[in-house]
XYZ file of N, CA and C in Angstrom:
219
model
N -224.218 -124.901 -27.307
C -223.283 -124.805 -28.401
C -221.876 -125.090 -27.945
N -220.752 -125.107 -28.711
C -219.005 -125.749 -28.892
C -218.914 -124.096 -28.328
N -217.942 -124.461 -27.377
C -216.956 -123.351 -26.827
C -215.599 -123.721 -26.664
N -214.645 -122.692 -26.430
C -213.345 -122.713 -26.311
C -212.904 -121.749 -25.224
N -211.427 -122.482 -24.744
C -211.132 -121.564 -23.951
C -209.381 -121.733 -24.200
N -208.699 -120.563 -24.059
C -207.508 -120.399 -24.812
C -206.831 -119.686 -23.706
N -205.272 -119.945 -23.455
C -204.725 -119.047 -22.605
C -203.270 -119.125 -23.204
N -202.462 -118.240 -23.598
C -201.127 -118.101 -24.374
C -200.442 -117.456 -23.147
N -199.254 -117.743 -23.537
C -198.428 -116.359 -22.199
C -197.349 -115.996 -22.506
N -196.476 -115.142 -22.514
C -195.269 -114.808 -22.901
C -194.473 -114.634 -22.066
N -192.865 -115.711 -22.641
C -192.040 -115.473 -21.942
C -191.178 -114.344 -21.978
N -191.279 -113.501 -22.822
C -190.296 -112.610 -22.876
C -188.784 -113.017 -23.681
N -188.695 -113.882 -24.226
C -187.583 -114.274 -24.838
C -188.032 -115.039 -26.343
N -186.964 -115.208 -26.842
C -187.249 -115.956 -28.033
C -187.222 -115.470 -29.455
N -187.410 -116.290 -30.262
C -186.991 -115.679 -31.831
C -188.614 -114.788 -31.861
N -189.769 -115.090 -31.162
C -190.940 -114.123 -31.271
C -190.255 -112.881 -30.944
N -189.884 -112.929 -30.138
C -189.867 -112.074 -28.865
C -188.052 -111.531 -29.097
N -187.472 -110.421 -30.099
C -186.249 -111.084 -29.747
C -185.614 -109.845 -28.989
N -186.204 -108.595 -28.219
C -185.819 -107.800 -27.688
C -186.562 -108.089 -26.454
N -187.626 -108.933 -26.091
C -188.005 -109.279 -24.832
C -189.242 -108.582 -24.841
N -190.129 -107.790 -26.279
C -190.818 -106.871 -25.743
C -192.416 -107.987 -26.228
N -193.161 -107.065 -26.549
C -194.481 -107.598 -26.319
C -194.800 -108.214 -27.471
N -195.801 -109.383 -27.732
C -195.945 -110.712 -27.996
C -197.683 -110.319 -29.050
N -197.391 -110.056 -29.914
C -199.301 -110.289 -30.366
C -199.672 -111.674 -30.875
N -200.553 -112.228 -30.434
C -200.838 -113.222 -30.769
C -202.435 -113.311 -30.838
N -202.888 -114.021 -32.052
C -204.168 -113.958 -32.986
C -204.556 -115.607 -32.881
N -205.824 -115.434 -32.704
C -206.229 -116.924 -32.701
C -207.741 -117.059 -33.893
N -207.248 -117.980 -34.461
C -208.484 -117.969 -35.734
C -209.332 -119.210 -35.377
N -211.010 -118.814 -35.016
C -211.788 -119.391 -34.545
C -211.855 -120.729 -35.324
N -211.561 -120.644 -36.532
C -211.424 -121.934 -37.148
C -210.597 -122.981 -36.807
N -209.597 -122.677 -36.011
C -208.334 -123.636 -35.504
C -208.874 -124.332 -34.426
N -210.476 -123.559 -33.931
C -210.651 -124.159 -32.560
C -211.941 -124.695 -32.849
N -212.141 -124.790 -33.630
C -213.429 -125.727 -33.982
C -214.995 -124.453 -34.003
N -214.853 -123.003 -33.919
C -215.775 -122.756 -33.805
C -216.037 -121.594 -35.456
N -217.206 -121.706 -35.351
C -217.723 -121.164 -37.026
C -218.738 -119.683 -36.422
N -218.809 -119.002 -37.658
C -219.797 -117.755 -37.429
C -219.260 -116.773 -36.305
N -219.665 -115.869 -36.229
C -219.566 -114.726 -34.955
C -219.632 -115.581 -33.379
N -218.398 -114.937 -32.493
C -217.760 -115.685 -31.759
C -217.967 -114.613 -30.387
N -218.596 -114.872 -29.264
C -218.537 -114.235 -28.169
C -216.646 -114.280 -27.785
N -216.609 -112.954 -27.478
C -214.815 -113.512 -26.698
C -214.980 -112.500 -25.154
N -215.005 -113.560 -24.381
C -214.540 -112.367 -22.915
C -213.126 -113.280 -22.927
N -212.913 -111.890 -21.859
C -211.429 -111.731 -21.348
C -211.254 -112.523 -20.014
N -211.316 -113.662 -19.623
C -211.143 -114.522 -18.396
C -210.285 -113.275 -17.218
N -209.037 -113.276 -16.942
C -208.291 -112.510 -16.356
C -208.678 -111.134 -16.439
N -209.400 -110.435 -17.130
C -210.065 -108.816 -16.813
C -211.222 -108.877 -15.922
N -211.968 -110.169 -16.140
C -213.574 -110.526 -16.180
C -214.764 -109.498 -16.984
N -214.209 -109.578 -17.961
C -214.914 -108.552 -18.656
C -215.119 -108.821 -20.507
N -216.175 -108.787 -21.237
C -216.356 -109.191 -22.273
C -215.443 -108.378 -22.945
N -215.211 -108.831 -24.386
C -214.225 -107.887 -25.379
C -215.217 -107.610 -26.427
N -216.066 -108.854 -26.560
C -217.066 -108.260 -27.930
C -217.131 -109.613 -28.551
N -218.033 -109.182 -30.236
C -218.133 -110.025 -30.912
C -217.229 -109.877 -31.871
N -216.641 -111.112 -32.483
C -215.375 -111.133 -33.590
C -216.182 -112.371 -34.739
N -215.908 -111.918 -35.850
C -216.391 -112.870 -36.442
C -215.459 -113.919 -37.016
N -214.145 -113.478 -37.438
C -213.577 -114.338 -37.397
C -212.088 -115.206 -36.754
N -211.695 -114.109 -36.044
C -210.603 -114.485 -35.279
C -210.807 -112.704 -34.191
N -209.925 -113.208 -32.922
C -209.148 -112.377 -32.263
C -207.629 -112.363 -31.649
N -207.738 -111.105 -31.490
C -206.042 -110.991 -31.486
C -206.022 -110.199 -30.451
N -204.457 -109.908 -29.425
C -204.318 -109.431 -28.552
C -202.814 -109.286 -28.341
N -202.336 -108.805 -27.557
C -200.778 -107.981 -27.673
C -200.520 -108.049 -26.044
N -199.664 -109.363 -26.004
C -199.524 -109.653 -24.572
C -197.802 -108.989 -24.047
N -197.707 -108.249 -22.636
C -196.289 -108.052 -22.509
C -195.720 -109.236 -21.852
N -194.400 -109.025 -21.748
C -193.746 -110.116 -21.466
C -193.826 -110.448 -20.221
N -193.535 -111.605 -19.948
C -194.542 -112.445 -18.464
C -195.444 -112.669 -17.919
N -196.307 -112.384 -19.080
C -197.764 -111.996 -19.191
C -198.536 -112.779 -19.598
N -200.014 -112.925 -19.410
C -200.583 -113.852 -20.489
C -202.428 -113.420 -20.406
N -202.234 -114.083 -21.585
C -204.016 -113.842 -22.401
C -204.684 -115.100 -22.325
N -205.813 -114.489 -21.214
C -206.925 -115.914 -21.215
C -208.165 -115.524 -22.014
N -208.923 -116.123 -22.836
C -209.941 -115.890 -22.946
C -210.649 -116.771 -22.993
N -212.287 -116.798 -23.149
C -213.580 -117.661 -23.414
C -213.783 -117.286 -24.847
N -214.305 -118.683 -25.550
C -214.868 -118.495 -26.486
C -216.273 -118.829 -26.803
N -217.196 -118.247 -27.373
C -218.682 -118.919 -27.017
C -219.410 -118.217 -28.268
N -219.922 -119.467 -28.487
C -220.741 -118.980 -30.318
C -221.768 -117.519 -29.809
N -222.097 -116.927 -30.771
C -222.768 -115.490 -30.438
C -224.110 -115.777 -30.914
């Protein structure tokens, strides 16, 4: 099956960001080409997060960043 793999990071600055603090950012499986319930591990923990069916989201601090896998369930 279509998988994805996604990594965002935060700089700590910016009109997101405008006290420098932490960053949530949501990714909707539809933007990435994938449909139905969505395996998501956490690349950088090495550790699964679960099944999402239609998007996931995560709350990165600043200088930081969110990798994940995406893989149909």
């Amino acid at each position: 099956g279509q998988a994805a793999g996604v990594a965002r990071w935060s700089e700590g600055r910016g009109a997101a960001e405008p006290r420098g603090g932490a960053f949530a950012i949501t990714v909707d499986f539809s933007t990435v080409g994938l449909k139905g319930t969505v395996n998501v591990r956490d690349l950088w923990l090495r550790q699964s997060v679960g099944r999402m069916d239609t998007s996931y989201g995560v709350t990165v601090n600043p200088h930081d960043c969110a990798i994940v896998s995406l893989t149909p369930a």
